[in-house]
Amino acid sequence: MLSITLPMKAPAPECLLCVRDLSHRFNGKSPQVDAVSFDIFAGEFVSIIGPNGSGKSTLLRLLINELQPSSGEITLQGKALRAMKPIERARSVALLTQHDNADLRLTVGEYVALGRIPWQAESTNAGHEKVITDAIKDVGITHLQQVALGKLSGGERQRAGFARVLAQQPALLLLDEPTNHLDPLARHQLLSLVRGKNITTVAVLHDLELIQPFSDQVLMMNAGQLVCRGTPAQVLDSPCLQQVFGMQSLHVTHPKNGQTLRIFEALPSEID
Ligand SMILES: Nc1ncnc2c1ncn2[C@@H]1O[C@H](COP(=O)(O)OP(=O)(O)OP(=O)(O)O)[C@@H](O)[C@H]1O
């Protein structure tokens, strides 16, 4: 008998989040998310960019099951998102938005403790306390732990939001315009913090300058559709940027490390 040894194929990596043909339409409107498919792998930081109203926040709300898809499938860690029990979903996905309707009388410590609710039965009080104080320390607001949310500045409130989702210890972190209210250094510090923790992250970002330093993958949306996808260089240098945003990227060389940096300017035809 002839025996043939086939070369061993490396197994394809499993996607942590698999999105297939996902669509959503609010009553009587054209779809806000239209047949979107993508894969995200463990540890990746994925940025979503797109003009106002292109469906980015709607996509995040689908990814946390706050909205139900009109069609399509979301699989997280091999399991259909819609089939998960609420507690399982809360342990798996956390969403940081601009408007979470939190009670402004809560102190920062109490607010961040909300992130521990899905894990309540899994640890001791001391264990939860440590996660909470570590998260608050990580975002640089230990001095505000006993202060009510209503007495914080916009940026301090945003840091508290980061601490809450970090305390939730999700497998997938969703950030909707997380850098709003943050000063330029804080933007870099908090996105670096998330990257450093290796949490699989999907972030809606409007600031194109932040895409390259933090992202493994970029998804560009327009009118509900995923119109361009790739590495930061592939997406930011593609004709899509001009067609969708009316912007172009220019390359400059970092004077110290020689890296290519991108700056962005509006196409002259867009500002006449
Ligand atoms: N609850 C709703 N009912 C009806 N239409 C909605 C609702 N929420 C959002 N939309 C519409 O869905 C479309 C996509 O909105 P979405 O908030 O997802 O866009 P976005 O890309 O996040 O925009 P932005 O960059 O301005 O935050 C918009 O046309 C918006 O008007």
PDB file of C-alpha atoms and ligand atoms in Angstrom:
ATOM      1  CA  MET A   1       0.000   0.000   0.000  1.00  0.00           C
ATOM      2  CA  LEU A   2       1.300   3.411  -0.935  1.00  0.00           C
ATOM      3  CA  SER A   3       1.589   5.645   2.068  1.00  0.00           C
ATOM      4  CA  ILE A   4       1.631   9.379   1.462  1.00  0.00           C
ATOM      5  CA  THR A   5       2.602  11.702   4.239  1.00  0.00           C
ATOM      6  CA  LEU A   6       0.725  14.945   3.819  1.00  0.00           C
ATOM      7  CA  PRO A   7       2.427  18.086   5.088  1.00  0.00           C
ATOM      8  CA  MET A   8       0.955  19.186   8.407  1.00  0.00           C
ATOM      9  CA  LYS A   9      -1.140  22.292   8.032  1.00  0.00           C
ATOM     10  CA  ALA A  10      -1.053  24.793  10.874  1.00  0.00           C
ATOM     11  CA  PRO A  11      -4.556  24.980  12.346  1.00  0.00           C
ATOM     12  CA  ALA A  12      -6.379  28.191  11.443  1.00  0.00           C
ATOM     13  CA  PRO A  13      -6.604  30.461  14.483  1.00  0.00           C
ATOM     14  CA  GLU A  14     -10.073  30.567  16.013  1.00  0.00           C
ATOM     15  CA  CYS A  15     -11.708  33.956  15.905  1.00  0.00           C
ATOM     16  CA  LEU A  16     -12.786  35.260  19.298  1.00  0.00           C
ATOM     17  CA  LEU A  17     -15.537  37.315  17.701  1.00  0.00           C
ATOM     18  CA  CYS A  18     -17.000  36.168  14.384  1.00  0.00           C
ATOM     19  CA  VAL A  19     -19.591  38.407  12.723  1.00  0.00           C
ATOM     20  CA  ARG A  20     -21.425  37.077   9.690  1.00  0.00           C
ATOM     21  CA  ASP A  21     -23.782  38.967   7.359  1.00  0.00           C
ATOM     22  CA  LEU A  22     -24.988  41.115  10.233  1.00  0.00           C
ATOM     23  CA  SER A  23     -27.791  43.552   9.451  1.00  0.00           C
ATOM     24  CA  HIS A  24     -30.000  45.792  11.494  1.00  0.00           C
ATOM     25  CA  ARG A  25     -32.714  48.213  10.503  1.00  0.00           C
ATOM     26  CA  PHE A  26     -34.763  50.454  12.729  1.00  0.00           C
ATOM     27  CA  ASN A  27     -38.465  50.460  11.786  1.00  0.00           C
ATOM     28  CA  GLY A  28     -39.096  51.515   8.229  1.00  0.00           C
ATOM     29  CA  LYS A  29     -35.582  52.854   7.651  1.00  0.00           C
ATOM     30  CA  SER A  30     -32.808  51.660   5.360  1.00  0.00           C
ATOM     31  CA  PRO A  31     -30.372  49.372   7.221  1.00  0.00           C
ATOM     32  CA  GLN A  32     -28.055  51.078   9.703  1.00  0.00           C
ATOM     33  CA  VAL A  33     -25.867  47.970   9.616  1.00  0.00           C
ATOM     34  CA  ASP A  34     -25.912  46.222   6.278  1.00  0.00           C
ATOM     35  CA  ALA A  35     -24.548  42.671   5.757  1.00  0.00           C
ATOM     36  CA  VAL A  36     -21.382  43.241   7.793  1.00  0.00           C
ATOM     37  CA  SER A  37     -18.901  40.366   8.259  1.00  0.00           C
ATOM     38  CA  PHE A  38     -15.534  40.292  10.016  1.00  0.00           C
ATOM     39  CA  ASP A  39     -13.388  38.208  12.381  1.00  0.00           C
ATOM     40  CA  ILE A  40     -11.494  39.438  15.422  1.00  0.00           C
ATOM     41  CA  PHE A  41      -8.799  37.351  17.098  1.00  0.00           C
ATOM     42  CA  ALA A  42      -7.847  37.186  20.762  1.00  0.00           C
ATOM     43  CA  GLY A  43      -5.752  40.136  21.912  1.00  0.00           C
ATOM     44  CA  GLU A  44      -6.439  42.295  18.849  1.00  0.00           C
ATOM     45  CA  PHE A  45      -7.244  45.996  19.081  1.00  0.00           C
ATOM     46  CA  VAL A  46      -9.654  46.814  16.269  1.00  0.00           C
ATOM     47  CA  SER A  47     -10.685  50.362  15.411  1.00  0.00           C
ATOM     48  CA  ILE A  48     -13.936  51.232  13.692  1.00  0.00           C
ATOM     49  CA  ILE A  49     -13.964  54.466  11.757  1.00  0.00           C
ATOM     50  CA  GLY A  50     -16.648  56.083   9.614  1.00  0.00           C
ATOM     51  CA  PRO A  51     -18.511  59.354   9.157  1.00  0.00           C
ATOM     52  CA  ASN A  52     -21.323  60.457  11.483  1.00  0.00           C
ATOM     53  CA  GLY A  53     -24.374  58.248  11.137  1.00  0.00           C
ATOM     54  CA  SER A  54     -22.540  55.420   9.352  1.00  0.00           C
ATOM     55  CA  GLY A  55     -23.697  52.762  11.844  1.00  0.00           C
ATOM     56  CA  LYS A  56     -20.690  52.393  14.170  1.00  0.00           C
ATOM     57  CA  SER A  57     -22.584  52.722  17.467  1.00  0.00           C
ATOM     58  CA  THR A  58     -25.411  50.554  16.149  1.00  0.00           C
ATOM     59  CA  LEU A  59     -22.833  47.857  15.380  1.00  0.00           C
ATOM     60  CA  LEU A  60     -21.464  48.028  18.952  1.00  0.00           C
ATOM     61  CA  ARG A  61     -25.007  47.810  20.368  1.00  0.00           C
ATOM     62  CA  LEU A  62     -25.527  44.656  18.297  1.00  0.00           C
ATOM     63  CA  LEU A  63     -22.233  43.224  19.582  1.00  0.00           C
ATOM     64  CA  ILE A  64     -23.426  43.530  23.170  1.00  0.00           C
ATOM     65  CA  ASN A  65     -26.925  42.215  22.339  1.00  0.00           C
ATOM     66  CA  GLU A  66     -28.594  45.497  23.283  1.00  0.00           C
ATOM     67  CA  LEU A  67     -30.113  45.465  19.777  1.00  0.00           C
ATOM     68  CA  GLN A  68     -31.254  42.329  17.978  1.00  0.00           C
ATOM     69  CA  PRO A  69     -29.995  41.796  14.426  1.00  0.00           C
ATOM     70  CA  SER A  70     -32.535  41.725  11.603  1.00  0.00           C
ATOM     71  CA  SER A  71     -30.361  38.970  10.161  1.00  0.00           C
ATOM     72  CA  GLY A  72     -26.910  37.468  10.538  1.00  0.00           C
ATOM     73  CA  GLU A  73     -24.934  35.885  13.314  1.00  0.00           C
ATOM     74  CA  ILE A  74     -22.540  36.966  16.080  1.00  0.00           C
ATOM     75  CA  THR A  75     -20.375  34.271  17.653  1.00  0.00           C
ATOM     76  CA  LEU A  76     -18.260  35.023  20.703  1.00  0.00           C
ATOM     77  CA  GLN A  77     -15.751  32.456  21.951  1.00  0.00           C
ATOM     78  CA  GLY A  78     -17.456  29.842  19.785  1.00  0.00           C
ATOM     79  CA  LYS A  79     -20.947  30.498  21.115  1.00  0.00           C
ATOM     80  CA  ALA A  80     -23.865  32.378  19.524  1.00  0.00           C
ATOM     81  CA  LEU A  81     -24.202  35.678  21.413  1.00  0.00           C
ATOM     82  CA  ARG A  82     -28.008  35.521  21.375  1.00  0.00           C
ATOM     83  CA  ALA A  83     -27.942  32.030  22.964  1.00  0.00           C
ATOM     84  CA  MET A  84     -25.869  33.156  25.976  1.00  0.00           C
ATOM     85  CA  LYS A  85     -27.464  33.702  29.364  1.00  0.00           C
ATOM     86  CA  PRO A  86     -27.380  37.378  30.444  1.00  0.00           C
ATOM     87  CA  ILE A  87     -24.766  36.679  33.131  1.00  0.00           C
ATOM     88  CA  GLU A  88     -22.558  34.856  30.652  1.00  0.00           C
ATOM     89  CA  ARG A  89     -22.823  37.803  28.248  1.00  0.00           C
ATOM     90  CA  ALA A  90     -22.064  40.270  31.037  1.00  0.00           C
ATOM     91  CA  ARG A  91     -18.904  38.321  31.868  1.00  0.00           C
ATOM     92  CA  SER A  92     -17.902  38.200  28.227  1.00  0.00           C
ATOM     93  CA  VAL A  93     -18.576  41.695  26.829  1.00  0.00           C
ATOM     94  CA  ALA A  94     -18.322  45.182  28.316  1.00  0.00           C
ATOM     95  CA  LEU A  95     -19.316  48.413  26.592  1.00  0.00           C
ATOM     96  CA  LEU A  96     -18.097  51.900  27.451  1.00  0.00           C
ATOM     97  CA  THR A  97     -20.345  54.558  25.937  1.00  0.00           C
ATOM     98  CA  GLN A  98     -20.679  58.299  26.343  1.00  0.00           C
ATOM     99  CA  HIS A  99     -24.084  58.076  28.004  1.00  0.00           C
ATOM    100  CA  ASP A 100     -24.563  55.268  30.500  1.00  0.00           C
ATOM    101  CA  ASN A 101     -27.259  56.990  32.621  1.00  0.00           C
ATOM    102  CA  ALA A 102     -25.385  56.183  35.836  1.00  0.00           C
ATOM    103  CA  ASP A 103     -26.736  57.698  39.050  1.00  0.00           C
ATOM    104  CA  LEU A 104     -24.568  60.788  39.547  1.00  0.00           C
ATOM    105  CA  ARG A 105     -24.790  60.371  43.342  1.00  0.00           C
ATOM    106  CA  LEU A 106     -22.662  57.202  43.154  1.00  0.00           C
ATOM    107  CA  THR A 107     -19.065  57.616  44.232  1.00  0.00           C
ATOM    108  CA  VAL A 108     -16.377  56.546  41.780  1.00  0.00           C
ATOM    109  CA  GLY A 109     -15.756  53.461  43.952  1.00  0.00           C
ATOM    110  CA  GLU A 110     -19.448  52.496  43.905  1.00  0.00           C
ATOM    111  CA  TYR A 111     -19.704  53.131  40.165  1.00  0.00           C
ATOM    112  CA  VAL A 112     -16.648  51.018  39.328  1.00  0.00           C
ATOM    113  CA  ALA A 113     -18.021  48.270  41.611  1.00  0.00           C
ATOM    114  CA  LEU A 114     -20.941  47.914  39.142  1.00  0.00           C
ATOM    115  CA  GLY A 115     -18.437  46.244  36.837  1.00  0.00           C
ATOM    116  CA  ARG A 116     -18.057  43.415  39.368  1.00  0.00           C
ATOM    117  CA  ILE A 117     -21.779  42.499  39.425  1.00  0.00           C
ATOM    118  CA  PRO A 118     -21.453  39.675  36.871  1.00  0.00           C
ATOM    119  CA  TRP A 119     -18.674  38.129  39.000  1.00  0.00           C
ATOM    120  CA  GLN A 120     -20.348  38.639  42.392  1.00  0.00           C
ATOM    121  CA  ALA A 121     -20.554  34.951  43.260  1.00  0.00           C
ATOM    122  CA  GLU A 122     -17.080  34.160  41.998  1.00  0.00           C
ATOM    123  CA  SER A 123     -14.885  36.003  44.481  1.00  0.00           C
ATOM    124  CA  THR A 124     -14.628  37.310  48.028  1.00  0.00           C
ATOM    125  CA  ASN A 125     -15.351  40.916  48.984  1.00  0.00           C
ATOM    126  CA  ALA A 126     -11.623  41.429  49.397  1.00  0.00           C
ATOM    127  CA  GLY A 127     -11.046  40.013  45.906  1.00  0.00           C
ATOM    128  CA  HIS A 128     -13.603  42.380  44.377  1.00  0.00           C
ATOM    129  CA  GLU A 129     -12.188  45.332  46.327  1.00  0.00           C
ATOM    130  CA  LYS A 130      -8.719  44.659  44.961  1.00  0.00           C
ATOM    131  CA  VAL A 131      -9.944  44.534  41.353  1.00  0.00           C
ATOM    132  CA  ILE A 132     -11.864  47.796  41.895  1.00  0.00           C
ATOM    133  CA  THR A 133      -9.010  49.702  43.546  1.00  0.00           C
ATOM    134  CA  ASP A 134      -6.529  48.409  40.953  1.00  0.00           C
ATOM    135  CA  ALA A 135      -8.781  49.553  38.081  1.00  0.00           C
ATOM    136  CA  ILE A 136      -9.230  52.998  39.654  1.00  0.00           C
ATOM    137  CA  LYS A 137      -5.479  53.262  40.193  1.00  0.00           C
ATOM    138  CA  ASP A 138      -4.750  52.136  36.620  1.00  0.00           C
ATOM    139  CA  VAL A 139      -6.782  55.026  35.203  1.00  0.00           C
ATOM    140  CA  GLY A 140      -5.151  57.533  37.563  1.00  0.00           C
ATOM    141  CA  ILE A 141      -8.079  58.619  39.744  1.00  0.00           C
ATOM    142  CA  THR A 142      -7.355  57.006  43.129  1.00  0.00           C
ATOM    143  CA  HIS A 143      -7.736  60.435  44.725  1.00  0.00           C
ATOM    144  CA  LEU A 144     -11.335  60.568  43.441  1.00  0.00           C
ATOM    145  CA  GLN A 145     -12.492  57.155  44.712  1.00  0.00           C
ATOM    146  CA  GLN A 146     -14.866  58.656  47.322  1.00  0.00           C
ATOM    147  CA  VAL A 147     -16.088  61.530  45.111  1.00  0.00           C
ATOM    148  CA  ALA A 148     -19.585  61.453  43.540  1.00  0.00           C
ATOM    149  CA  LEU A 149     -19.783  61.132  39.728  1.00  0.00           C
ATOM    150  CA  GLY A 150     -21.777  64.378  39.593  1.00  0.00           C
ATOM    151  CA  LYS A 151     -18.740  66.274  40.882  1.00  0.00           C
ATOM    152  CA  LEU A 152     -16.319  65.031  38.232  1.00  0.00           C
ATOM    153  CA  SER A 153     -15.105  66.775  35.086  1.00  0.00           C
ATOM    154  CA  GLY A 154     -15.906  65.169  31.729  1.00  0.00           C
ATOM    155  CA  GLY A 155     -12.433  63.636  31.481  1.00  0.00           C
ATOM    156  CA  GLU A 156     -12.480  62.340  35.077  1.00  0.00           C
ATOM    157  CA  ARG A 157     -15.880  60.779  34.402  1.00  0.00           C
ATOM    158  CA  GLN A 158     -14.476  59.132  31.275  1.00  0.00           C
ATOM    159  CA  ARG A 159     -11.600  57.685  33.313  1.00  0.00           C
ATOM    160  CA  ALA A 160     -14.124  56.300  35.810  1.00  0.00           C
ATOM    161  CA  GLY A 161     -15.935  54.660  32.877  1.00  0.00           C
ATOM    162  CA  PHE A 162     -12.680  53.017  31.776  1.00  0.00           C
ATOM    163  CA  ALA A 163     -12.156  51.753  35.340  1.00  0.00           C
ATOM    164  CA  ARG A 164     -15.678  50.258  35.406  1.00  0.00           C
ATOM    165  CA  VAL A 165     -15.215  48.268  32.195  1.00  0.00           C
ATOM    166  CA  LEU A 166     -11.716  47.156  33.239  1.00  0.00           C
ATOM    167  CA  ALA A 167     -13.130  45.933  36.570  1.00  0.00           C
ATOM    168  CA  GLN A 168     -15.646  43.873  34.589  1.00  0.00           C
ATOM    169  CA  GLN A 169     -12.715  41.834  33.156  1.00  0.00           C
ATOM    170  CA  PRO A 170     -14.492  41.018  29.880  1.00  0.00           C
ATOM    171  CA  ALA A 171     -13.180  38.804  27.089  1.00  0.00           C
ATOM    172  CA  LEU A 172     -14.270  41.512  24.639  1.00  0.00           C
ATOM    173  CA  LEU A 173     -14.151  45.232  25.365  1.00  0.00           C
ATOM    174  CA  LEU A 174     -16.242  47.624  23.267  1.00  0.00           C
ATOM    175  CA  LEU A 175     -15.370  51.327  23.423  1.00  0.00           C
ATOM    176  CA  ASP A 176     -17.620  53.927  21.790  1.00  0.00           C
ATOM    177  CA  GLU A 177     -15.668  57.134  21.208  1.00  0.00           C
ATOM    178  CA  PRO A 178     -13.643  56.516  24.381  1.00  0.00           C
ATOM    179  CA  THR A 179     -11.307  59.477  23.972  1.00  0.00           C
ATOM    180  CA  ASN A 180     -14.000  62.179  24.067  1.00  0.00           C
ATOM    181  CA  HIS A 181     -13.369  64.577  26.960  1.00  0.00           C
ATOM    182  CA  LEU A 182      -9.804  63.292  27.449  1.00  0.00           C
ATOM    183  CA  ASP A 183      -6.810  65.577  27.070  1.00  0.00           C
ATOM    184  CA  PRO A 184      -4.211  64.545  24.433  1.00  0.00           C
ATOM    185  CA  LEU A 185      -1.894  62.761  26.876  1.00  0.00           C
ATOM    186  CA  ALA A 186      -4.774  60.957  28.621  1.00  0.00           C
ATOM    187  CA  ARG A 187      -5.971  59.638  25.230  1.00  0.00           C
ATOM    188  CA  HIS A 188      -2.637  57.938  24.707  1.00  0.00           C
ATOM    189  CA  GLN A 189      -2.359  56.787  28.324  1.00  0.00           C
ATOM    190  CA  LEU A 190      -5.770  55.123  28.444  1.00  0.00           C
ATOM    191  CA  LEU A 191      -5.553  53.462  25.041  1.00  0.00           C
ATOM    192  CA  SER A 192      -2.023  52.255  25.953  1.00  0.00           C
ATOM    193  CA  LEU A 193      -3.428  50.891  29.209  1.00  0.00           C
ATOM    194  CA  VAL A 194      -6.030  48.837  27.339  1.00  0.00           C
ATOM    195  CA  ARG A 195      -3.458  47.628  24.802  1.00  0.00           C
ATOM    196  CA  GLY A 196      -1.051  46.712  27.569  1.00  0.00           C
ATOM    197  CA  LYS A 197      -3.664  44.496  29.206  1.00  0.00           C
ATOM    198  CA  ASN A 198      -4.070  42.538  25.971  1.00  0.00           C
ATOM    199  CA  ILE A 199      -7.845  42.706  26.139  1.00  0.00           C
ATOM    200  CA  THR A 200      -9.515  42.056  22.806  1.00  0.00           C
ATOM    201  CA  THR A 201     -10.931  45.487  21.998  1.00  0.00           C
ATOM    202  CA  VAL A 202     -13.212  47.041  19.405  1.00  0.00           C
ATOM    203  CA  ALA A 203     -13.092  50.832  19.595  1.00  0.00           C
ATOM    204  CA  VAL A 204     -15.022  53.436  17.625  1.00  0.00           C
ATOM    205  CA  LEU A 205     -12.515  56.242  17.127  1.00  0.00           C
ATOM    206  CA  HIS A 206     -13.018  59.566  15.364  1.00  0.00           C
ATOM    207  CA  ASP A 207      -9.452  60.729  15.854  1.00  0.00           C
ATOM    208  CA  LEU A 208      -7.576  59.329  12.837  1.00  0.00           C
ATOM    209  CA  GLU A 209      -4.208  60.154  14.462  1.00  0.00           C
ATOM    210  CA  LEU A 210      -4.907  57.504  17.115  1.00  0.00           C
ATOM    211  CA  ILE A 211      -5.552  54.688  14.643  1.00  0.00           C
ATOM    212  CA  GLN A 212      -2.010  53.796  13.632  1.00  0.00           C
ATOM    213  CA  PRO A 213      -0.368  53.671  17.098  1.00  0.00           C
ATOM    214  CA  PHE A 214      -3.005  51.427  18.651  1.00  0.00           C
ATOM    215  CA  SER A 215      -4.765  49.291  16.041  1.00  0.00           C
ATOM    216  CA  ASP A 216      -4.044  45.863  14.627  1.00  0.00           C
ATOM    217  CA  GLN A 217      -7.038  46.058  12.315  1.00  0.00           C
ATOM    218  CA  VAL A 218      -9.230  48.877  11.070  1.00  0.00           C
ATOM    219  CA  LEU A 219     -12.831  48.563   9.887  1.00  0.00           C
ATOM    220  CA  MET A 220     -14.211  51.486   7.895  1.00  0.00           C
ATOM    221  CA  MET A 221     -17.979  51.876   7.716  1.00  0.00           C
ATOM    222  CA  ASN A 222     -20.069  53.999   5.394  1.00  0.00           C
ATOM    223  CA  ALA A 223     -23.879  54.038   5.195  1.00  0.00           C
ATOM    224  CA  GLY A 224     -24.088  50.857   7.292  1.00  0.00           C
ATOM    225  CA  GLN A 225     -21.662  48.869   5.156  1.00  0.00           C
ATOM    226  CA  LEU A 226     -18.150  47.715   5.891  1.00  0.00           C
ATOM    227  CA  VAL A 227     -16.384  49.371   2.968  1.00  0.00           C
ATOM    228  CA  CYS A 228     -12.728  48.875   3.814  1.00  0.00           C
ATOM    229  CA  ARG A 229     -10.823  46.615   6.180  1.00  0.00           C
ATOM    230  CA  GLY A 230      -7.142  45.983   6.837  1.00  0.00           C
ATOM    231  CA  THR A 231      -4.083  47.107   8.756  1.00  0.00           C
ATOM    232  CA  PRO A 232      -3.891  50.806   9.689  1.00  0.00           C
ATOM    233  CA  ALA A 233      -1.527  51.475   6.772  1.00  0.00           C
ATOM    234  CA  GLN A 234      -3.758  49.652   4.281  1.00  0.00           C
ATOM    235  CA  VAL A 235      -6.900  51.500   5.338  1.00  0.00           C
ATOM    236  CA  LEU A 236      -5.455  54.946   6.018  1.00  0.00           C
ATOM    237  CA  ASP A 237      -3.599  55.037   2.695  1.00  0.00           C
ATOM    238  CA  SER A 238      -6.470  53.579   0.655  1.00  0.00           C
ATOM    239  CA  PRO A 239      -8.677  55.565  -1.740  1.00  0.00           C
ATOM    240  CA  CYS A 240     -11.518  54.728   0.710  1.00  0.00           C
ATOM    241  CA  LEU A 241     -10.303  57.465   3.040  1.00  0.00           C
ATOM    242  CA  GLN A 242     -10.748  60.048   0.310  1.00  0.00           C
ATOM    243  CA  GLN A 243     -14.052  58.657  -0.945  1.00  0.00           C
ATOM    244  CA  VAL A 244     -15.661  58.170   2.474  1.00  0.00           C
ATOM    245  CA  PHE A 245     -14.140  60.963   4.574  1.00  0.00           C
ATOM    246  CA  GLY A 246     -13.007  63.492   1.956  1.00  0.00           C
ATOM    247  CA  MET A 247      -9.601  63.351   3.702  1.00  0.00           C
ATOM    248  CA  GLN A 248      -6.148  62.260   2.625  1.00  0.00           C
ATOM    249  CA  SER A 249      -3.184  60.995   4.581  1.00  0.00           C
ATOM    250  CA  LEU A 250       0.276  62.519   4.211  1.00  0.00           C
ATOM    251  CA  HIS A 251       3.426  60.709   5.308  1.00  0.00           C
ATOM    252  CA  VAL A 252       6.104  62.321   7.411  1.00  0.00           C
ATOM    253  CA  THR A 253       9.183  60.683   8.858  1.00  0.00           C
ATOM    254  CA  HIS A 254       9.726  60.752  12.607  1.00  0.00           C
ATOM    255  CA  PRO A 255      12.981  62.707  13.065  1.00  0.00           C
ATOM    256  CA  LYS A 256      14.272  60.426  15.837  1.00  0.00           C
ATOM    257  CA  ASN A 257      13.168  56.850  15.047  1.00  0.00           C
ATOM    258  CA  GLY A 258      12.567  57.125  11.289  1.00  0.00           C
ATOM    259  CA  GLN A 259       9.045  55.708  11.536  1.00  0.00           C
ATOM    260  CA  THR A 260       6.429  56.763   9.014  1.00  0.00           C
ATOM    261  CA  LEU A 261       3.789  58.915  10.654  1.00  0.00           C
ATOM    262  CA  ARG A 262       0.515  59.922   9.031  1.00  0.00           C
ATOM    263  CA  ILE A 263      -1.112  63.282   9.227  1.00  0.00           C
ATOM    264  CA  PHE A 264      -4.500  63.998   7.726  1.00  0.00           C
ATOM    265  CA  GLU A 265      -5.906  66.878   5.756  1.00  0.00           C
ATOM    266  CA  ALA A 266      -9.224  67.594   4.075  1.00  0.00           C
ATOM    267  CA  LEU A 267      -9.214  67.320   0.287  1.00  0.00           C
ATOM    268  CA  PRO A 268      -9.209  70.871  -1.140  1.00  0.00           C
ATOM    269  CA  SER A 269     -12.425  70.028  -3.054  1.00  0.00           C
ATOM    270  CA  GLU A 270     -14.200  69.371   0.278  1.00  0.00           C
ATOM    271  CA  ILE A 271     -13.499  72.740   1.851  1.00  0.00           C
ATOM    272  CA  ASP A 272     -14.005  75.122  -1.061  1.00  0.00           C
TER     273      ASP A 272
HETATM  274  N1  LIG B   1     -33.063  54.448  17.991  1.00  0.00           N
HETATM  275  C1  LIG B   1     -32.994  54.784  16.702  1.00  0.00           C
HETATM  276  N2  LIG B   1     -34.086  54.842  15.914  1.00  0.00           N
HETATM  277  C2  LIG B   1     -34.014  55.154  14.607  1.00  0.00           C
HETATM  278  N3  LIG B   1     -32.856  55.432  13.961  1.00  0.00           N
HETATM  279  C3  LIG B   1     -31.731  55.394  14.695  1.00  0.00           C
HETATM  280  C4  LIG B   1     -31.721  55.074  16.089  1.00  0.00           C
HETATM  281  N4  LIG B   1     -30.428  55.105  16.545  1.00  0.00           N
HETATM  282  C5  LIG B   1     -29.671  55.443  15.469  1.00  0.00           C
HETATM  283  N5  LIG B   1     -30.443  55.614  14.378  1.00  0.00           N
HETATM  284  C6  LIG B   1     -29.962  55.965  13.034  1.00  0.00           C
HETATM  285  O1  LIG B   1     -29.043  54.976  12.617  1.00  0.00           O
HETATM  286  C7  LIG B   1     -28.002  55.541  11.838  1.00  0.00           C
HETATM  287  C8  LIG B   1     -26.652  55.091  12.398  1.00  0.00           C
HETATM  288  O2  LIG B   1     -26.516  55.660  13.701  1.00  0.00           O
HETATM  289  P1  LIG B   1     -25.232  55.342  14.596  1.00  0.00           P
HETATM  290  O3  LIG B   1     -25.456  56.000  15.908  1.00  0.00           O
HETATM  291  O4  LIG B   1     -24.978  53.882  14.577  1.00  0.00           O
HETATM  292  O5  LIG B   1     -24.096  56.076  13.752  1.00  0.00           O
HETATM  293  P2  LIG B   1     -22.581  56.378  14.145  1.00  0.00           P
HETATM  294  O6  LIG B   1     -21.746  55.931  12.991  1.00  0.00           O
HETATM  295  O7  LIG B   1     -22.256  55.809  15.478  1.00  0.00           O
HETATM  296  O8  LIG B   1     -22.610  57.964  14.189  1.00  0.00           O
HETATM  297  P3  LIG B   1     -21.743  59.062  15.022  1.00  0.00           P
HETATM  298  O9  LIG B   1     -20.343  59.042  14.457  1.00  0.00           O
HETATM  299  O10 LIG B   1     -22.451  60.336  14.666  1.00  0.00           O
HETATM  300  O11 LIG B   1     -21.812  58.736  16.471  1.00  0.00           O
HETATM  301  C9  LIG B   1     -28.220  57.051  11.868  1.00  0.00           C
HETATM  302  O12 LIG B   1     -28.827  57.421  10.634  1.00  0.00           O
HETATM  303  C10 LIG B   1     -29.178  57.269  13.013  1.00  0.00           C
HETATM  304  O13 LIG B   1     -30.030  58.364  12.769  1.00  0.00           O
END
